[in-house]
PDB file of C-alpha atoms and ligand atoms in Angstrom:
ATOM      1  CA  UNK A 264       9.949  26.137   8.023  1.00  0.00           C
ATOM      2  CA  UNK A 265      11.777  29.092   9.572  1.00  0.00           C
ATOM      3  CA  UNK A 266       8.870  30.652  11.464  1.00  0.00           C
ATOM      4  CA  UNK A 267       6.220  29.161  13.737  1.00  0.00           C
ATOM      5  CA  UNK A 268       3.649  27.068  11.870  1.00  0.00           C
ATOM      6  CA  UNK A 269       0.714  29.080  10.531  1.00  0.00           C
ATOM      7  CA  UNK A 270      -1.395  25.974  10.030  1.00  0.00           C
ATOM      8  CA  UNK A 271      -0.991  25.244  13.774  1.00  0.00           C
ATOM      9  CA  UNK A 272      -2.445  28.714  14.359  1.00  0.00           C
ATOM     10  CA  UNK A 273      -5.429  27.908  12.107  1.00  0.00           C
ATOM     11  CA  UNK A 274      -6.170  24.736  14.064  1.00  0.00           C
ATOM     12  CA  UNK A 275      -5.990  26.724  17.326  1.00  0.00           C
ATOM     13  CA  UNK A 276      -8.487  29.221  15.851  1.00  0.00           C
ATOM     14  CA  UNK A 277     -10.929  26.416  14.977  1.00  0.00           C
ATOM     15  CA  UNK A 278     -10.587  24.967  18.496  1.00  0.00           C
ATOM     16  CA  UNK A 279     -11.045  28.354  20.148  1.00  0.00           C
ATOM     17  CA  UNK A 280     -14.207  28.964  18.103  1.00  0.00           C
ATOM     18  CA  UNK A 281     -15.566  25.502  18.932  1.00  0.00           C
ATOM     19  CA  UNK A 282     -14.952  26.216  22.619  1.00  0.00           C
ATOM     20  CA  UNK A 283     -17.194  29.289  22.393  1.00  0.00           C
ATOM     21  CA  UNK A 284     -20.097  27.298  20.982  1.00  0.00           C
ATOM     22  CA  UNK A 285     -22.905  26.312  23.274  1.00  0.00           C
ATOM     23  CA  UNK A 286     -22.745  22.602  22.460  1.00  0.00           C
ATOM     24  CA  UNK A 287     -19.213  22.262  21.117  1.00  0.00           C
ATOM     25  CA  UNK A 288     -17.503  18.869  20.775  1.00  0.00           C
ATOM     26  CA  UNK A 289     -14.825  19.811  23.354  1.00  0.00           C
ATOM     27  CA  UNK A 290     -13.530  22.696  25.427  1.00  0.00           C
ATOM     28  CA  UNK A 291     -10.051  24.047  24.786  1.00  0.00           C
ATOM     29  CA  UNK A 292      -9.718  27.215  26.875  1.00  0.00           C
ATOM     30  CA  UNK A 293      -6.003  27.464  26.013  1.00  0.00           C
ATOM     31  CA  UNK A 294      -6.393  27.671  22.225  1.00  0.00           C
ATOM     32  CA  UNK A 295      -7.040  31.423  22.295  1.00  0.00           C
ATOM     33  CA  UNK A 296      -3.618  32.050  23.909  1.00  0.00           C
ATOM     34  CA  UNK A 297      -1.873  31.079  20.693  1.00  0.00           C
ATOM     35  CA  UNK A 298      -3.781  33.395  18.394  1.00  0.00           C
ATOM     36  CA  UNK A 299      -2.672  36.711  16.909  1.00  0.00           C
ATOM     37  CA  UNK A 300      -4.828  39.744  17.839  1.00  0.00           C
ATOM     38  CA  UNK A 301      -7.081  39.619  14.746  1.00  0.00           C
ATOM     39  CA  UNK A 302      -8.055  36.011  15.442  1.00  0.00           C
ATOM     40  CA  UNK A 303      -8.550  36.712  19.165  1.00  0.00           C
ATOM     41  CA  UNK A 304     -10.958  39.433  18.197  1.00  0.00           C
ATOM     42  CA  UNK A 305     -12.879  37.009  15.995  1.00  0.00           C
ATOM     43  CA  UNK A 306     -13.100  34.474  18.836  1.00  0.00           C
ATOM     44  CA  UNK A 307     -14.342  37.114  21.284  1.00  0.00           C
ATOM     45  CA  UNK A 308     -16.964  38.251  18.778  1.00  0.00           C
ATOM     46  CA  UNK A 309     -18.031  34.625  18.495  1.00  0.00           C
ATOM     47  CA  UNK A 310     -19.168  34.635  22.126  1.00  0.00           C
ATOM     48  CA  UNK A 311     -22.425  36.103  20.838  1.00  0.00           C
ATOM     49  CA  UNK A 312     -24.390  33.036  19.684  1.00  0.00           C
ATOM     50  CA  UNK A 313     -25.620  34.330  16.293  1.00  0.00           C
ATOM     51  CA  UNK A 314     -22.116  35.535  15.405  1.00  0.00           C
ATOM     52  CA  UNK A 315     -20.524  32.239  16.436  1.00  0.00           C
ATOM     53  CA  UNK A 316     -22.517  30.231  13.918  1.00  0.00           C
ATOM     54  CA  UNK A 317     -22.091  33.049  11.388  1.00  0.00           C
ATOM     55  CA  UNK A 318     -18.292  33.051  11.726  1.00  0.00           C
ATOM     56  CA  UNK A 319     -18.131  29.263  11.466  1.00  0.00           C
ATOM     57  CA  UNK A 320     -20.363  29.368   8.371  1.00  0.00           C
ATOM     58  CA  UNK A 321     -18.214  32.100   6.841  1.00  0.00           C
ATOM     59  CA  UNK A 322     -15.039  30.038   7.307  1.00  0.00           C
ATOM     60  CA  UNK A 323     -16.746  26.938   5.867  1.00  0.00           C
ATOM     61  CA  UNK A 324     -17.946  28.987   2.886  1.00  0.00           C
ATOM     62  CA  UNK A 325     -14.509  30.518   2.235  1.00  0.00           C
ATOM     63  CA  UNK A 326     -12.733  27.159   2.647  1.00  0.00           C
ATOM     64  CA  UNK A 327     -15.150  24.549   1.311  1.00  0.00           C
ATOM     65  CA  UNK A 328     -14.182  20.937   1.918  1.00  0.00           C
ATOM     66  CA  UNK A 329     -14.259  21.262   5.662  1.00  0.00           C
ATOM     67  CA  UNK A 330     -10.857  22.245   7.166  1.00  0.00           C
ATOM     68  CA  UNK A 331     -12.558  23.745  10.240  1.00  0.00           C
ATOM     69  CA  UNK A 332     -14.977  20.884  10.750  1.00  0.00           C
ATOM     70  CA  UNK A 333     -12.276  18.269  10.059  1.00  0.00           C
ATOM     71  CA  UNK A 334      -9.993  19.801  12.702  1.00  0.00           C
ATOM     72  CA  UNK A 335     -12.827  19.899  15.235  1.00  0.00           C
ATOM     73  CA  UNK A 336     -14.005  16.329  14.541  1.00  0.00           C
ATOM     74  CA  UNK A 337     -10.495  14.893  14.612  1.00  0.00           C
ATOM     75  CA  UNK A 338      -9.719  16.687  17.902  1.00  0.00           C
ATOM     76  CA  UNK A 339     -12.749  15.186  19.623  1.00  0.00           C
ATOM     77  CA  UNK A 340     -12.233  11.754  18.089  1.00  0.00           C
ATOM     78  CA  UNK A 341      -8.566  11.682  19.130  1.00  0.00           C
ATOM     79  CA  UNK A 342      -9.526  12.774  22.662  1.00  0.00           C
ATOM     80  CA  UNK A 343     -11.789   9.700  22.784  1.00  0.00           C
ATOM     81  CA  UNK A 344      -9.057   7.401  21.398  1.00  0.00           C
ATOM     82  CA  UNK A 345      -6.606   8.750  23.965  1.00  0.00           C
ATOM     83  CA  UNK A 346      -9.021   8.048  26.832  1.00  0.00           C
ATOM     84  CA  UNK A 347      -9.500   4.495  25.512  1.00  0.00           C
ATOM     85  CA  UNK A 348      -5.720   3.927  25.216  1.00  0.00           C
ATOM     86  CA  UNK A 349      -5.220   4.811  28.902  1.00  0.00           C
ATOM     87  CA  UNK A 350      -1.416   5.098  28.429  1.00  0.00           C
ATOM     88  CA  UNK A 351       1.435   5.408  30.922  1.00  0.00           C
ATOM     89  CA  UNK A 352       2.730   8.447  29.023  1.00  0.00           C
ATOM     90  CA  UNK A 353       1.783  10.573  26.020  1.00  0.00           C
ATOM     91  CA  UNK A 354       3.886  11.728  23.082  1.00  0.00           C
ATOM     92  CA  UNK A 355       2.510  14.643  21.074  1.00  0.00           C
ATOM     93  CA  UNK A 356       4.391  14.567  17.810  1.00  0.00           C
ATOM     94  CA  UNK A 357       4.294  17.858  15.928  1.00  0.00           C
ATOM     95  CA  UNK A 358       2.398  19.172  18.949  1.00  0.00           C
ATOM     96  CA  UNK A 359       1.728  22.654  17.599  1.00  0.00           C
ATOM     97  CA  UNK A 360      -0.778  24.416  19.849  1.00  0.00           C
ATOM     98  CA  UNK A 361      -2.369  21.174  21.028  1.00  0.00           C
ATOM     99  CA  UNK A 362      -3.197  21.832  24.691  1.00  0.00           C
ATOM    100  CA  UNK A 363      -4.140  18.293  25.755  1.00  0.00           C
ATOM    101  CA  UNK A 364      -1.307  18.278  28.304  1.00  0.00           C
ATOM    102  CA  UNK A 365      -3.074  21.194  30.014  1.00  0.00           C
ATOM    103  CA  UNK A 366      -6.752  20.663  29.362  1.00  0.00           C
ATOM    104  CA  UNK A 367      -7.165  16.909  30.027  1.00  0.00           C
ATOM    105  CA  UNK A 368      -7.384  16.332  33.779  1.00  0.00           C
ATOM    106  CA  UNK A 369      -4.997  13.653  35.052  1.00  0.00           C
ATOM    107  CA  UNK A 370      -3.151  13.243  31.752  1.00  0.00           C
ATOM    108  CA  UNK A 371       0.108  11.338  32.444  1.00  0.00           C
ATOM    109  CA  UNK A 372       3.604  12.688  31.717  1.00  0.00           C
ATOM    110  CA  UNK A 373       3.501  14.212  28.258  1.00  0.00           C
ATOM    111  CA  UNK A 374       6.378  14.708  25.842  1.00  0.00           C
ATOM    112  CA  UNK A 375       5.819  17.397  23.243  1.00  0.00           C
ATOM    113  CA  UNK A 376       7.948  17.117  20.118  1.00  0.00           C
ATOM    114  CA  UNK A 377       7.819  19.857  17.531  1.00  0.00           C
ATOM    115  CA  UNK A 378       9.781  21.874  15.048  1.00  0.00           C
ATOM    116  CA  UNK A 379      11.894  24.358  17.075  1.00  0.00           C
ATOM    117  CA  UNK A 380      10.206  27.476  15.614  1.00  0.00           C
ATOM    118  CA  UNK A 381       6.671  26.403  16.590  1.00  0.00           C
ATOM    119  CA  UNK A 382       7.733  25.013  19.947  1.00  0.00           C
ATOM    120  CA  UNK A 383       9.448  28.266  20.925  1.00  0.00           C
ATOM    121  CA  UNK A 384       6.329  30.248  19.987  1.00  0.00           C
ATOM    122  CA  UNK A 385       4.174  27.897  22.058  1.00  0.00           C
ATOM    123  CA  UNK A 386       6.381  28.064  25.128  1.00  0.00           C
ATOM    124  CA  UNK A 387       6.287  31.848  25.093  1.00  0.00           C
ATOM    125  CA  UNK A 388       2.508  31.682  25.494  1.00  0.00           C
ATOM    126  CA  UNK A 389       1.814  28.884  27.950  1.00  0.00           C
ATOM    127  CA  UNK A 390       3.385  28.295  31.302  1.00  0.00           C
ATOM    128  CA  UNK A 391       5.660  25.307  31.914  1.00  0.00           C
ATOM    129  CA  UNK A 392       4.202  22.429  33.897  1.00  0.00           C
ATOM    130  CA  UNK A 393       6.130  19.669  35.662  1.00  0.00           C
ATOM    131  CA  UNK A 394       4.465  16.844  33.733  1.00  0.00           C
ATOM    132  CA  UNK A 395       5.175  18.381  30.298  1.00  0.00           C
ATOM    133  CA  UNK A 396       8.557  17.878  28.615  1.00  0.00           C
ATOM    134  CA  UNK A 397       9.549  19.679  25.428  1.00  0.00           C
ATOM    135  CA  UNK A 398      11.815  18.263  22.732  1.00  0.00           C
ATOM    136  CA  UNK A 399      12.677  20.275  19.599  1.00  0.00           C
ATOM    137  CA  UNK A 400      13.131  18.218  16.432  1.00  0.00           C
ATOM    138  CA  UNK A 401      12.867  18.945  12.726  1.00  0.00           C
ATOM    139  CA  UNK A 402      11.455  15.592  11.644  1.00  0.00           C
ATOM    140  CA  UNK A 403      12.499  16.173   8.032  1.00  0.00           C
ATOM    141  CA  UNK A 404      16.113  16.666   9.044  1.00  0.00           C
ATOM    142  CA  UNK A 405      16.726  15.023  12.400  1.00  0.00           C
ATOM    143  CA  UNK A 406      16.270  11.639  14.046  1.00  0.00           C
ATOM    144  CA  UNK A 407      13.314  11.324  16.425  1.00  0.00           C
ATOM    145  CA  UNK A 408      14.885   8.260  18.099  1.00  0.00           C
ATOM    146  CA  UNK A 409      18.067  10.178  18.823  1.00  0.00           C
ATOM    147  CA  UNK A 410      16.177  13.181  20.228  1.00  0.00           C
ATOM    148  CA  UNK A 411      13.999  10.952  22.466  1.00  0.00           C
ATOM    149  CA  UNK A 412      17.052   9.092  23.714  1.00  0.00           C
ATOM    150  CA  UNK A 413      18.821  12.353  24.623  1.00  0.00           C
ATOM    151  CA  UNK A 414      15.695  13.548  26.469  1.00  0.00           C
ATOM    152  CA  UNK A 415      15.551  10.344  28.547  1.00  0.00           C
ATOM    153  CA  UNK A 416      12.213   9.245  27.050  1.00  0.00           C
ATOM    154  CA  UNK A 417      11.334   6.014  28.901  1.00  0.00           C
ATOM    155  CA  UNK A 418      10.265   2.887  27.027  1.00  0.00           C
ATOM    156  CA  UNK A 419       6.742   2.751  28.477  1.00  0.00           C
ATOM    157  CA  UNK A 420       3.279   2.077  27.061  1.00  0.00           C
ATOM    158  CA  UNK A 421       2.743   5.304  25.184  1.00  0.00           C
ATOM    159  CA  UNK A 422      -0.084   6.986  23.318  1.00  0.00           C
ATOM    160  CA  UNK A 423       1.474   8.799  20.386  1.00  0.00           C
ATOM    161  CA  UNK A 424      -0.644  11.532  18.829  1.00  0.00           C
ATOM    162  CA  UNK A 425       0.598  12.585  15.415  1.00  0.00           C
ATOM    163  CA  UNK A 426      -2.233  14.897  14.467  1.00  0.00           C
ATOM    164  CA  UNK A 427      -2.211  17.097  11.369  1.00  0.00           C
ATOM    165  CA  UNK A 428       1.489  16.569  10.678  1.00  0.00           C
ATOM    166  CA  UNK A 429       2.348  13.715   8.266  1.00  0.00           C
ATOM    167  CA  UNK A 430       1.008  15.698   5.291  1.00  0.00           C
ATOM    168  CA  UNK A 431       3.758  18.312   5.837  1.00  0.00           C
ATOM    169  CA  UNK A 432       6.669  15.838   5.908  1.00  0.00           C
ATOM    170  CA  UNK A 433       8.748  14.003   3.340  1.00  0.00           C
ATOM    171  CA  UNK A 434       8.071  10.334   2.594  1.00  0.00           C
ATOM    172  CA  UNK A 435      11.446   9.430   4.140  1.00  0.00           C
ATOM    173  CA  UNK A 436      10.669  11.376   7.332  1.00  0.00           C
ATOM    174  CA  UNK A 437       7.302   9.633   7.829  1.00  0.00           C
ATOM    175  CA  UNK A 438       8.887   6.228   7.207  1.00  0.00           C
ATOM    176  CA  UNK A 439      11.809   6.844   9.563  1.00  0.00           C
ATOM    177  CA  UNK A 440       9.628   8.407  12.283  1.00  0.00           C
ATOM    178  CA  UNK A 441       7.248   5.430  12.341  1.00  0.00           C
ATOM    179  CA  UNK A 442      10.177   3.024  12.631  1.00  0.00           C
ATOM    180  CA  UNK A 443      11.626   5.168  15.437  1.00  0.00           C
ATOM    181  CA  UNK A 444       8.274   5.089  17.245  1.00  0.00           C
ATOM    182  CA  UNK A 445       8.057   1.303  17.283  1.00  0.00           C
ATOM    183  CA  UNK A 446      11.697   1.112  18.405  1.00  0.00           C
ATOM    184  CA  UNK A 447      11.381   3.586  21.278  1.00  0.00           C
ATOM    185  CA  UNK A 448       7.912   3.050  22.800  1.00  0.00           C
ATOM    186  CA  UNK A 449       6.872   0.228  25.130  1.00  0.00           C
ATOM    187  CA  UNK A 450       4.828  -2.869  24.315  1.00  0.00           C
ATOM    188  CA  UNK A 451       1.142  -2.203  23.570  1.00  0.00           C
ATOM    189  CA  UNK A 452       1.692   1.447  22.669  1.00  0.00           C
ATOM    190  CA  UNK A 453      -0.893   3.186  20.511  1.00  0.00           C
ATOM    191  CA  UNK A 454      -0.049   5.402  17.550  1.00  0.00           C
ATOM    192  CA  UNK A 455      -2.796   7.753  16.395  1.00  0.00           C
ATOM    193  CA  UNK A 456      -1.987   9.579  13.188  1.00  0.00           C
ATOM    194  CA  UNK A 457      -3.810  11.628  10.623  1.00  0.00           C
ATOM    195  CA  UNK A 458      -3.055  11.527   6.924  1.00  0.00           C
ATOM    196  CA  UNK A 459      -4.383  12.874   3.678  1.00  0.00           C
ATOM    197  CA  UNK A 460      -5.701  10.427   1.090  1.00  0.00           C
ATOM    198  CA  UNK A 461      -3.004  10.497  -1.577  1.00  0.00           C
ATOM    199  CA  UNK A 462      -5.692  10.827  -4.265  1.00  0.00           C
ATOM    200  CA  UNK A 463      -6.485  14.330  -2.943  1.00  0.00           C
ATOM    201  CA  UNK A 464      -2.918  15.436  -2.274  1.00  0.00           C
ATOM    202  CA  UNK A 465      -2.572  17.559  -5.400  1.00  0.00           C
ATOM    203  CA  UNK A 466      -6.125  18.896  -5.646  1.00  0.00           C
ATOM    204  CA  UNK A 467      -6.442  22.627  -6.058  1.00  0.00           C
ATOM    205  CA  UNK A 468      -9.139  23.659  -3.585  1.00  0.00           C
ATOM    206  CA  UNK A 469      -9.005  26.884  -1.566  1.00  0.00           C
ATOM    207  CA  UNK A 470      -7.883  24.734   1.384  1.00  0.00           C
ATOM    208  CA  UNK A 471      -4.903  23.417  -0.621  1.00  0.00           C
ATOM    209  CA  UNK A 472      -4.106  26.924  -1.867  1.00  0.00           C
ATOM    210  CA  UNK A 473      -4.266  28.397   1.642  1.00  0.00           C
ATOM    211  CA  UNK A 474      -1.668  25.970   3.049  1.00  0.00           C
ATOM    212  CA  UNK A 475       0.604  26.648   0.069  1.00  0.00           C
ATOM    213  CA  UNK A 476       0.185  30.390   0.605  1.00  0.00           C
ATOM    214  CA  UNK A 477       1.481  30.136   4.181  1.00  0.00           C
ATOM    215  CA  UNK A 478       4.464  28.073   3.010  1.00  0.00           C
ATOM    216  CA  UNK A 479       3.207  24.718   4.327  1.00  0.00           C
ATOM    217  CA  UNK A 480       2.192  22.722   1.230  1.00  0.00           C
ATOM    218  CA  UNK A 481       1.011  19.141   1.600  1.00  0.00           C
ATOM    219  CA  UNK A 482       3.803  16.805   0.607  1.00  0.00           C
ATOM    220  CA  UNK A 483       2.768  13.362   1.821  1.00  0.00           C
ATOM    221  CA  UNK A 484      -0.314  11.146   1.585  1.00  0.00           C
ATOM    222  CA  UNK A 485      -1.340   7.496   1.605  1.00  0.00           C
ATOM    223  CA  UNK A 486      -4.038   5.487  -0.167  1.00  0.00           C
ATOM    224  CA  UNK A 487      -6.377   4.186   2.567  1.00  0.00           C
ATOM    225  CA  UNK A 488      -6.162   0.643   1.163  1.00  0.00           C
ATOM    226  CA  UNK A 489      -2.356   0.616   1.517  1.00  0.00           C
ATOM    227  CA  UNK A 490      -2.403   1.766   5.176  1.00  0.00           C
ATOM    228  CA  UNK A 491      -2.645  -1.680   6.888  1.00  0.00           C
ATOM    229  CA  UNK A 492       0.407  -3.030   5.002  1.00  0.00           C
ATOM    230  CA  UNK A 493       2.306   0.278   5.232  1.00  0.00           C
ATOM    231  CA  UNK A 494       1.943   0.356   9.020  1.00  0.00           C
ATOM    232  CA  UNK A 495       2.477  -3.414   9.294  1.00  0.00           C
ATOM    233  CA  UNK A 496       5.876  -3.115   7.605  1.00  0.00           C
ATOM    234  CA  UNK A 497       6.804  -0.594  10.313  1.00  0.00           C
ATOM    235  CA  UNK A 498       5.773  -2.773  13.282  1.00  0.00           C
ATOM    236  CA  UNK A 499       2.228  -1.493  13.790  1.00  0.00           C
ATOM    237  CA  UNK A 500      -1.114  -3.312  13.667  1.00  0.00           C
ATOM    238  CA  UNK A 501      -3.909  -1.108  12.328  1.00  0.00           C
ATOM    239  CA  UNK A 502      -6.936  -0.964  14.626  1.00  0.00           C
ATOM    240  CA  UNK A 503      -9.028   1.551  12.719  1.00  0.00           C
ATOM    241  CA  UNK A 504      -9.032   4.148   9.972  1.00  0.00           C
ATOM    242  CA  UNK A 505     -11.795   6.643   9.274  1.00  0.00           C
ATOM    243  CA  UNK A 506     -12.301   9.916   7.484  1.00  0.00           C
ATOM    244  CA  UNK A 507     -12.940  13.067   9.474  1.00  0.00           C
ATOM    245  CA  UNK A 508     -16.300  13.129   7.672  1.00  0.00           C
ATOM    246  CA  UNK A 509     -17.230   9.797   9.315  1.00  0.00           C
ATOM    247  CA  UNK A 510     -15.817  11.016  12.650  1.00  0.00           C
ATOM    248  CA  UNK A 511     -17.995  14.140  12.448  1.00  0.00           C
ATOM    249  CA  UNK A 512     -21.068  11.978  11.774  1.00  0.00           C
ATOM    250  CA  UNK A 513     -20.365   9.991  14.937  1.00  0.00           C
ATOM    251  CA  UNK A 514     -21.025  13.150  16.904  1.00  0.00           C
ATOM    252  CA  UNK A 515     -24.174  13.881  14.912  1.00  0.00           C
ATOM    253  CA  UNK A 516     -22.892  17.069  13.415  1.00  0.00           C
ATOM    254  CA  UNK A 517     -24.530  18.024  10.159  1.00  0.00           C
ATOM    255  CA  UNK A 518     -21.663  20.281   9.111  1.00  0.00           C
ATOM    256  CA  UNK A 519     -19.270  19.243   6.346  1.00  0.00           C
ATOM    257  CA  UNK A 520     -15.907  17.604   7.109  1.00  0.00           C
ATOM    258  CA  UNK A 521     -13.405  16.248   4.610  1.00  0.00           C
ATOM    259  CA  UNK A 522     -13.659  12.692   3.289  1.00  0.00           C
ATOM    260  CA  UNK A 523     -10.004  12.700   2.254  1.00  0.00           C
ATOM    261  CA  UNK A 524      -8.602  13.793   5.637  1.00  0.00           C
ATOM    262  CA  UNK A 525      -8.259  10.629   7.701  1.00  0.00           C
ATOM    263  CA  UNK A 526      -7.442   9.359  11.183  1.00  0.00           C
ATOM    264  CA  UNK A 527      -5.735   5.974  11.605  1.00  0.00           C
ATOM    265  CA  UNK A 528      -4.897   4.285  14.876  1.00  0.00           C
ATOM    266  CA  UNK A 529      -2.651   1.297  15.448  1.00  0.00           C
ATOM    267  CA  UNK A 530      -0.839  -0.582  18.194  1.00  0.00           C
ATOM    268  CA  UNK A 531       2.752  -1.750  18.360  1.00  0.00           C
ATOM    269  CA  UNK A 532       2.994  -5.516  17.845  1.00  0.00           C
TER     270      UNK A 532
HETATM  271  C1  LIG B 628      -1.344  21.742  11.365  1.00  0.00           C
HETATM  272  S1  LIG B 628      -0.162  21.845  12.658  1.00  0.00           S
HETATM  273  C2  LIG B 628      -0.833  20.600  13.755  1.00  0.00           C
HETATM  274  C3  LIG B 628      -0.412  20.844  15.163  1.00  0.00           C
HETATM  275  C4  LIG B 628      -1.028  19.946  16.228  1.00  0.00           C
HETATM  276  N1  LIG B 628      -0.648  18.574  16.087  1.00  0.00           N
HETATM  277  C5  LIG B 628      -2.507  20.099  16.278  1.00  0.00           C
HETATM  278  O1  LIG B 628      -3.238  19.213  15.813  1.00  0.00           O
HETATM  279  O2  LIG B 628      -2.951  21.128  16.783  1.00  0.00           O
HETATM  280  C6  LIG B 628       1.284  21.101  11.969  1.00  0.00           C
HETATM  281  C7  LIG B 628       2.408  20.883  12.974  1.00  0.00           C
HETATM  282  O3  LIG B 628       3.453  20.136  12.335  1.00  0.00           O
HETATM  283  C8  LIG B 628       4.683  20.652  12.748  1.00  0.00           C
HETATM  284  N2  LIG B 628       5.700  20.358  11.725  1.00  0.00           N
HETATM  285  C9  LIG B 628       5.657  20.646  10.411  1.00  0.00           C
HETATM  286  N3  LIG B 628       6.827  20.292   9.816  1.00  0.00           N
HETATM  287  C10 LIG B 628       7.589  19.735  10.800  1.00  0.00           C
HETATM  288  C11 LIG B 628       8.903  19.195  10.839  1.00  0.00           C
HETATM  289  N4  LIG B 628       9.643  19.131   9.742  1.00  0.00           N
HETATM  290  N5  LIG B 628       9.381  18.737  12.012  1.00  0.00           N
HETATM  291  C12 LIG B 628       8.634  18.802  13.142  1.00  0.00           C
HETATM  292  N6  LIG B 628       7.377  19.309  13.171  1.00  0.00           N
HETATM  293  C13 LIG B 628       6.877  19.782  12.018  1.00  0.00           C
HETATM  294  C14 LIG B 628       4.433  22.147  12.862  1.00  0.00           C
HETATM  295  O4  LIG B 628       5.418  22.789  13.655  1.00  0.00           O
HETATM  296  C15 LIG B 628       3.053  22.156  13.488  1.00  0.00           C
HETATM  297  O5  LIG B 628       3.131  22.129  14.892  1.00  0.00           O
END
């Protein structure tokens, strides 16, 4: 990845649109800052209620399978998991244009780790805050543990949010990163991660084609039934695992979200 992540931009678009809805699942007033002019225009047009639902429907029609709804449901669900974890610090891994460090009142010190290209693009668009620390790492090429050590990351009870990222990494990078997380975070830390069901990794939907088109093909997935042992071997005890479709149902949304796009959460043992 030589340029800022385009899929991070798509997620920001979905969050900005959700924010304009009357009864959205969350409010992310920062998401619009990260959008190119054509997407900003779309979000502004969506302020008019009939257009908002129309634009959402259009996206869902063009990309069936629920990328928009999955991103929205997972964002809200992870917000709820984060509140439950009540950590001493937060680590956003592959932070993209996630604005939790800015939009969640009272969030503790937050470390944002991302690929240098995306992180630079983000920092050009949002102002620095004292409680937010940035660390550039290419997780496919570099050691997370080493980067955290250099940044003075303290070994405290941490909530790690690894949202929408594992599917873009190599198997070795996911393995090594999980081991680094258990080695560098404090006792009772929570790791929240999303993953794609391996059975759907090589499907050929418009969603799959669109990520390939922007140069970010999905490269990693797990079978849900292997997740408890997979995480266990890396020092984590699985607490829950659900599809974004189930997460969306929790919030009584009738719109489609993907069954194969999943959220798992675990604690360090
Ligand atoms: C779909 S975006 C998700 C961003 C964010 N977590 C969110 O949910 O809004 C994917 C993110 O993974 C990051 N990423 C992809 N490959 C990476 C790598 N090799 N090392 C570090 N980050 C990477 C991208 O920079 C981007 O921020």
